[in-house]
Coordinates of C-alpha atoms in Angstrom, one line a residue:
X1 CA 47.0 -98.7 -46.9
X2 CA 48.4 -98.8 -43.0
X3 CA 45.6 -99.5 -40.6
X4 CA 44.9 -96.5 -38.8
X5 CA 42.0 -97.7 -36.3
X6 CA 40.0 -101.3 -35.6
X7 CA 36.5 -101.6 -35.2
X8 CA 35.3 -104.8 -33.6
X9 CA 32.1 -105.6 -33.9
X10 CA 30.2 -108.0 -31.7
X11 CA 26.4 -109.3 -31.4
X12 CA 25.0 -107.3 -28.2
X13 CA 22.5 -110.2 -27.7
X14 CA 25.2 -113.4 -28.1
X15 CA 25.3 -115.5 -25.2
X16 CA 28.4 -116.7 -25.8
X17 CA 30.7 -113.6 -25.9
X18 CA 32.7 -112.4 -22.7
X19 CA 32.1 -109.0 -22.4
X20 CA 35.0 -108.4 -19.3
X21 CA 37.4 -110.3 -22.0
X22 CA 36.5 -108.5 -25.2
X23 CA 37.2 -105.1 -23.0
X24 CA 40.4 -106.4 -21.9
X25 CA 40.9 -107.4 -26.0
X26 CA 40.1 -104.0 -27.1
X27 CA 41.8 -102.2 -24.2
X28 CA 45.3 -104.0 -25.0
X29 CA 45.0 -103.1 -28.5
X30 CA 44.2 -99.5 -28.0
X31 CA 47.9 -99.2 -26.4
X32 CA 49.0 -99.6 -30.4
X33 CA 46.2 -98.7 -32.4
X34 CA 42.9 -96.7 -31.6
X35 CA 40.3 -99.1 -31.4
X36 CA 36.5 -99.1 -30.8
X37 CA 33.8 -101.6 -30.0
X38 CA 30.7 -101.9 -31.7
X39 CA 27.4 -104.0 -30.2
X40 CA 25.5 -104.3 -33.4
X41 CA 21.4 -104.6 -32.3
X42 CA 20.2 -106.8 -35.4
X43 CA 21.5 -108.2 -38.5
X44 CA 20.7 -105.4 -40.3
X45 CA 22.7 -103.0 -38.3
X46 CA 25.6 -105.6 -38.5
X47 CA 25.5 -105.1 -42.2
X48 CA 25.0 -101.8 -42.2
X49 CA 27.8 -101.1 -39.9
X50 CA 30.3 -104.0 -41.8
X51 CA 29.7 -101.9 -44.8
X52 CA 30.4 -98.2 -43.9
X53 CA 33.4 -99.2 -41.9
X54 CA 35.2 -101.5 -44.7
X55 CA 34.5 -98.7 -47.0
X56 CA 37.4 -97.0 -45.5
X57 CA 40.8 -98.7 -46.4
X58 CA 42.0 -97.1 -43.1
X59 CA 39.7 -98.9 -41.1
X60 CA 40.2 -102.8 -40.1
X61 CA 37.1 -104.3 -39.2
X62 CA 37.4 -107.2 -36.7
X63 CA 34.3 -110.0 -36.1
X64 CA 33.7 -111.4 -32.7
X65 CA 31.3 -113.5 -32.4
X66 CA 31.1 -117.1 -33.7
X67 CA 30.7 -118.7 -37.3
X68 CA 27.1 -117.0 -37.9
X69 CA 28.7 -113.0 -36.8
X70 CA 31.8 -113.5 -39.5
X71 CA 29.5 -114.9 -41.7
X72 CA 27.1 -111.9 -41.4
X73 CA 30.8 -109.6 -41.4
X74 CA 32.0 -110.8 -44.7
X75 CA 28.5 -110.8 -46.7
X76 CA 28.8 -107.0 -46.1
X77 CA 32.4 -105.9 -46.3
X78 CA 33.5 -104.6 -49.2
X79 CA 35.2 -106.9 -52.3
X80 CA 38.4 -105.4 -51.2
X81 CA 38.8 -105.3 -47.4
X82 CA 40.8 -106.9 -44.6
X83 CA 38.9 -108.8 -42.3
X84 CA 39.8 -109.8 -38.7
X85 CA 38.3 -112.4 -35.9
X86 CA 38.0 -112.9 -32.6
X87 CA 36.4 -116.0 -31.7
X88 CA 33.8 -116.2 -29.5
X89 CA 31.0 -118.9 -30.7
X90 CA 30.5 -122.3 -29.7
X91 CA 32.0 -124.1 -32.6
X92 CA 34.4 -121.5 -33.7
X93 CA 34.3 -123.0 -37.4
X94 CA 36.3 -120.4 -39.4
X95 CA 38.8 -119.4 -37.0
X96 CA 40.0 -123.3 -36.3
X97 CA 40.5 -123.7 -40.0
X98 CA 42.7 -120.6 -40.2
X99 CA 44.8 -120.9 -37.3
X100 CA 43.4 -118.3 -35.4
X101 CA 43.2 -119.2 -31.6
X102 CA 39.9 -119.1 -30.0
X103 CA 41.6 -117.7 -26.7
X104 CA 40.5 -114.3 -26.5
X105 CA 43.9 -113.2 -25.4
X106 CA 45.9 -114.7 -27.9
X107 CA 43.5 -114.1 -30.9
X108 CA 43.9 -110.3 -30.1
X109 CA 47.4 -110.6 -30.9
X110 CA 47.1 -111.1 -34.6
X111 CA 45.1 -108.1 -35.4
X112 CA 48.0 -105.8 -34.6
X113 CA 50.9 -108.7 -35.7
X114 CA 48.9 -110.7 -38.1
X115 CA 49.5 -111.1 -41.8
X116 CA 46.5 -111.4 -44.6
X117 CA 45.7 -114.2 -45.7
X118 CA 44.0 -115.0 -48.6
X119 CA 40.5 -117.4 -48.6
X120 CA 38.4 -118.7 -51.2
X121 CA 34.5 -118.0 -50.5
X122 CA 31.5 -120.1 -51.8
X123 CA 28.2 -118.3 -53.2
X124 CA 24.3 -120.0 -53.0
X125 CA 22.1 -118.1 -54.6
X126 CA 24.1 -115.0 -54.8
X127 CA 25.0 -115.1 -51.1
X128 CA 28.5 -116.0 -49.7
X129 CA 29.7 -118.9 -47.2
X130 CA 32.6 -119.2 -45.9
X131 CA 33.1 -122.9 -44.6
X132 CA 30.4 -125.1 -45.5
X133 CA 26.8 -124.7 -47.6
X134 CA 24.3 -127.3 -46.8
X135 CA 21.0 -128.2 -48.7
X136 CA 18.4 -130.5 -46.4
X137 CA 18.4 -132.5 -43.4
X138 CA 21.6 -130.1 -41.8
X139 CA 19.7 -126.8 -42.2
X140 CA 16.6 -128.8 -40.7
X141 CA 18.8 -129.5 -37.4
X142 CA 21.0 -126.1 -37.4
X143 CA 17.4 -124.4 -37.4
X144 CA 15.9 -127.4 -34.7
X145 CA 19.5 -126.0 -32.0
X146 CA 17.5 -123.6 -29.6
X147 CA 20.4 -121.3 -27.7
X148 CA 19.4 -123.0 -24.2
X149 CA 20.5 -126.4 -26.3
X150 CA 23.7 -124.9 -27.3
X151 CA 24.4 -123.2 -23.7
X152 CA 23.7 -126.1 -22.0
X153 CA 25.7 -128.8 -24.4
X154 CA 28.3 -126.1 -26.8
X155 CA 28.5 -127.9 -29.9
X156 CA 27.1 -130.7 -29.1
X157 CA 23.7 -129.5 -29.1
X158 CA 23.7 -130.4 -32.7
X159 CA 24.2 -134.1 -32.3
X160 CA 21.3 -134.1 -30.2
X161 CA 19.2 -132.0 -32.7
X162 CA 20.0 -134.5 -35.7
X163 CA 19.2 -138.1 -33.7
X164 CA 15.9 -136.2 -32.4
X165 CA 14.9 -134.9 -36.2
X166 CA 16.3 -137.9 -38.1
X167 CA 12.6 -139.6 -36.6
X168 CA 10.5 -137.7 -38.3
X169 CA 12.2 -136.0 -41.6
X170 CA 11.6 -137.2 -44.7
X171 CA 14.2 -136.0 -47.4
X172 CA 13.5 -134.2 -50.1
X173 CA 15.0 -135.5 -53.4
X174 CA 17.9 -133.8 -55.2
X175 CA 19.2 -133.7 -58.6
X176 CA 22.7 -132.3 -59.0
X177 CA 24.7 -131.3 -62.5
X178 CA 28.4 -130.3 -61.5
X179 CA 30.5 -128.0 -63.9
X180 CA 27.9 -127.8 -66.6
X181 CA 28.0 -131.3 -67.2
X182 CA 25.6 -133.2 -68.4
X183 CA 25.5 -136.4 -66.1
X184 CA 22.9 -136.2 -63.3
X185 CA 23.5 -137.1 -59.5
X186 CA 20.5 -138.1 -57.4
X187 CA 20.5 -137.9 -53.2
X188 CA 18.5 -136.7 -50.4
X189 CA 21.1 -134.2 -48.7
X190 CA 24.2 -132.6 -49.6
X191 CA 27.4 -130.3 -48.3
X192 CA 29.7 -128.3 -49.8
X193 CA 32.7 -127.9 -48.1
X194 CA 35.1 -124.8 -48.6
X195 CA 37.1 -126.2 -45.6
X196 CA 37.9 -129.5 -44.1
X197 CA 35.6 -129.2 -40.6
X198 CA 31.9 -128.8 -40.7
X199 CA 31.1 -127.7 -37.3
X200 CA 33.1 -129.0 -33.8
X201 CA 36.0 -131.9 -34.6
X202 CA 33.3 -133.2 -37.7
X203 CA 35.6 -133.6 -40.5
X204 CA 32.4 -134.6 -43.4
X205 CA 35.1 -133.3 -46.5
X206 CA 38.7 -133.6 -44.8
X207 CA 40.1 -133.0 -48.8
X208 CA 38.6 -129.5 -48.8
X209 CA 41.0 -126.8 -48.8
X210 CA 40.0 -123.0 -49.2
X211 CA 42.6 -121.9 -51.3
X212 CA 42.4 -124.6 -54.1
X213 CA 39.4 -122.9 -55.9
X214 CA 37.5 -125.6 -56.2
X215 CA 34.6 -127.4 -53.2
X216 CA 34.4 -130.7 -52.4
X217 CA 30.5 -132.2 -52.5
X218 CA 29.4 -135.2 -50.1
X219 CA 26.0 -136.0 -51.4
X220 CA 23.8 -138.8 -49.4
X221 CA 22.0 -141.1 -51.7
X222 CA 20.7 -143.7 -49.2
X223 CA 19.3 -141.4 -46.0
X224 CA 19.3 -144.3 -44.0
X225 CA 20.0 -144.6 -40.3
X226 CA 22.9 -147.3 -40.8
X227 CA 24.3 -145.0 -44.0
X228 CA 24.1 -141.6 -41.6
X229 CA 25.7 -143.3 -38.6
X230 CA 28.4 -144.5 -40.4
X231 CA 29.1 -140.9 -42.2
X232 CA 28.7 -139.4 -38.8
X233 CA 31.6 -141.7 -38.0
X234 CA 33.5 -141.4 -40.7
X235 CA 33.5 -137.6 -40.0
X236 CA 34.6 -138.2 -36.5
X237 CA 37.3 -139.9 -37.4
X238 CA 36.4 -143.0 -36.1
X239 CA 35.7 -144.9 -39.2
X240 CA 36.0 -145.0 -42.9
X241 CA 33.9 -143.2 -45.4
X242 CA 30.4 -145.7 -45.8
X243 CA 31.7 -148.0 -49.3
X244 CA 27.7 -147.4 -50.6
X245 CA 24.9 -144.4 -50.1
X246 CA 27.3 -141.4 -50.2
X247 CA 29.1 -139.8 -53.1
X248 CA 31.9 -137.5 -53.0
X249 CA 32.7 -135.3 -55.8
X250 CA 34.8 -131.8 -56.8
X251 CA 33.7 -129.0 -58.5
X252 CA 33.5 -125.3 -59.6
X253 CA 30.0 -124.7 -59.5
X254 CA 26.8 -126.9 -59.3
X255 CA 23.1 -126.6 -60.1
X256 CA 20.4 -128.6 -57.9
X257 CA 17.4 -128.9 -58.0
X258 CA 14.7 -130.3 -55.6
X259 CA 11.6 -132.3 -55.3
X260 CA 10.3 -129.7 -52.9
X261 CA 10.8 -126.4 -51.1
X262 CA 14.1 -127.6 -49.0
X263 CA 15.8 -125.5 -46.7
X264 CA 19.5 -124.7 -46.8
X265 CA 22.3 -123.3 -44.3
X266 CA 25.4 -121.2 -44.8
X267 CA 28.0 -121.2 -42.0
X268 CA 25.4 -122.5 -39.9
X269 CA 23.0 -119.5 -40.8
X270 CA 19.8 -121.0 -42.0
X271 CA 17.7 -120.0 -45.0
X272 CA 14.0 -120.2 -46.3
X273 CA 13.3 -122.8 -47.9
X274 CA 14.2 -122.9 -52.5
X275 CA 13.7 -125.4 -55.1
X276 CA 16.5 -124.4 -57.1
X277 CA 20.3 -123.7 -55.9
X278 CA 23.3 -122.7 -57.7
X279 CA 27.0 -122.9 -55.8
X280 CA 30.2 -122.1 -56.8
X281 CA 32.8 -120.0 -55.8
X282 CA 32.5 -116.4 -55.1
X283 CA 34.3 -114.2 -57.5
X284 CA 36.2 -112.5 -55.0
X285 CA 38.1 -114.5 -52.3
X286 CA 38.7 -112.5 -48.6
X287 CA 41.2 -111.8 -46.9
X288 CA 41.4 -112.5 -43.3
X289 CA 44.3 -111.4 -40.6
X290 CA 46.2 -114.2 -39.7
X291 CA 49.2 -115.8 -38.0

């Protein structure tokens, strides 16, 4: 069905979003389509509003915000609907890996020209992702970035959160089966990449592709300062993958279980703390306006 009118909905408390250059976004668009802005006051109203508005296949609902607000957008759209961005987060995650520009100006562009474009999704635990899952030490750090850290350093905040809670954490143990299988992998932290960057220019799984229905695993065996530094580099592109202490492997879905209560992140959105994960792919994939 034609598009008829586009919502955007933004975070009314995100620190990062231009207000004077989202109004100039939706005033150029209203000239083609009607278009409205909504400032959603809590996750809940986010959802809320996500799901009434996709409901209507008239309706286009756009996400501005960063990674976390288009996570928190496609966890309540409908299976079926369209789903656009405009970037406006630090890291801008999702809408580098789909060719979306994270100008404002140019990003507005594709709601009204774009084309959909199909995208696989992950699920933990019955709850989508979009990029990246992470079980451990990355959810520790994600949860450690305070939003002065992130105003004051963008996306760099996080490198300074990981060297100040690498002192002091001490990794749970995780034992992973992948496809049903019946060997057993053993680490202290793992990823699970639906797309090639993690967060910034960190490129952790630069095989993973979101529309090969599969995602790629990098699990840490040896949580060691040397091993993490040189993954770290490796992700930078700096380096080659560390020979010993990390594992990569492909899958459809995998079970894990941990020695304790571990923490895990989605997007960048972290979660309380489980002892028991399963990941996979999402049964349906989105669809997102793109170039």
């Amino acid at each position: 069905m034609k598009t008829e009118k586009i919502f955007i909905l933004a975070n009314a408390a995100s620190r990062t979003l231009n207000r004077t250059e989202l109004a100039a976004a939706a005033d150029h668009i209203n000239r083609f389509l009607p278009c409205e802005t909504i400032f959603t006051t809590s996750i809940e109203n986010a959802c809320e509003t996500a799901q009434r508005l996709s409901a209507d296949p008239a309706c286009l609902v756009a996400a501005c915000g960063g990674d976390g607000t288009i996570h928190t957008v496609i966890n309540s759209v409908v299976p079926e609907a369209i789903t656009g961005i405009i970037p406006a987060g630090t890291a801008n995650v999702i809408a580098r890996e789909l060719g979306i520009p994270v100008q404002m100006r140019e990003a507005r562009k594709l709601l009204l020209t774009g084309a959909a474009q199909k995208c696989d999704l992950g699920s933990c635990n019955g709850r989508k992702f979009i990029f990246v899952a992470g079980i451990g030490f990355d959810a520790v750090v994600a949860g450690a970035v305070s939003p002065t850290l992130k105003k004051l350093f963008g996306r760099y905040a996080y490198h300074i959160a990981g060297l100040q809670q690498f002192c002091f954490y001490r990794p749970p143990i995780l034992k992973i089966r992948v496809d049903g299988g019946s060997e057993e992998f053993t680490g202290h932290f793992a990823i699970f990449a639906n797309m090639r960057r993690y967060g910034g220019d960190l490129f952790f799984a630069p095989d993973a592709r979101y529309d090969d229905g599969i995602l790629n695993m990098v699990l840490v065996e040896d949580f060691s300062m040397r091993t993490m530094l040189q993954l770290l580099n490796f992700a930078r592109r700096n380096g080659q993958k560390p020979q010993h202490g990390v594992r990569t492997l492909t899958g459809r879905k995998f079970h894990i279980r941990t020695s304790e209560p571990t923490p895990y992140q989605l997007d960048g959105e972290v979660f309380a703390a489980a002892s028991e994960f399963t990941i996979g792919l999402a049964e349906h994939q989105a669809r997102f306006i793109t170039s």
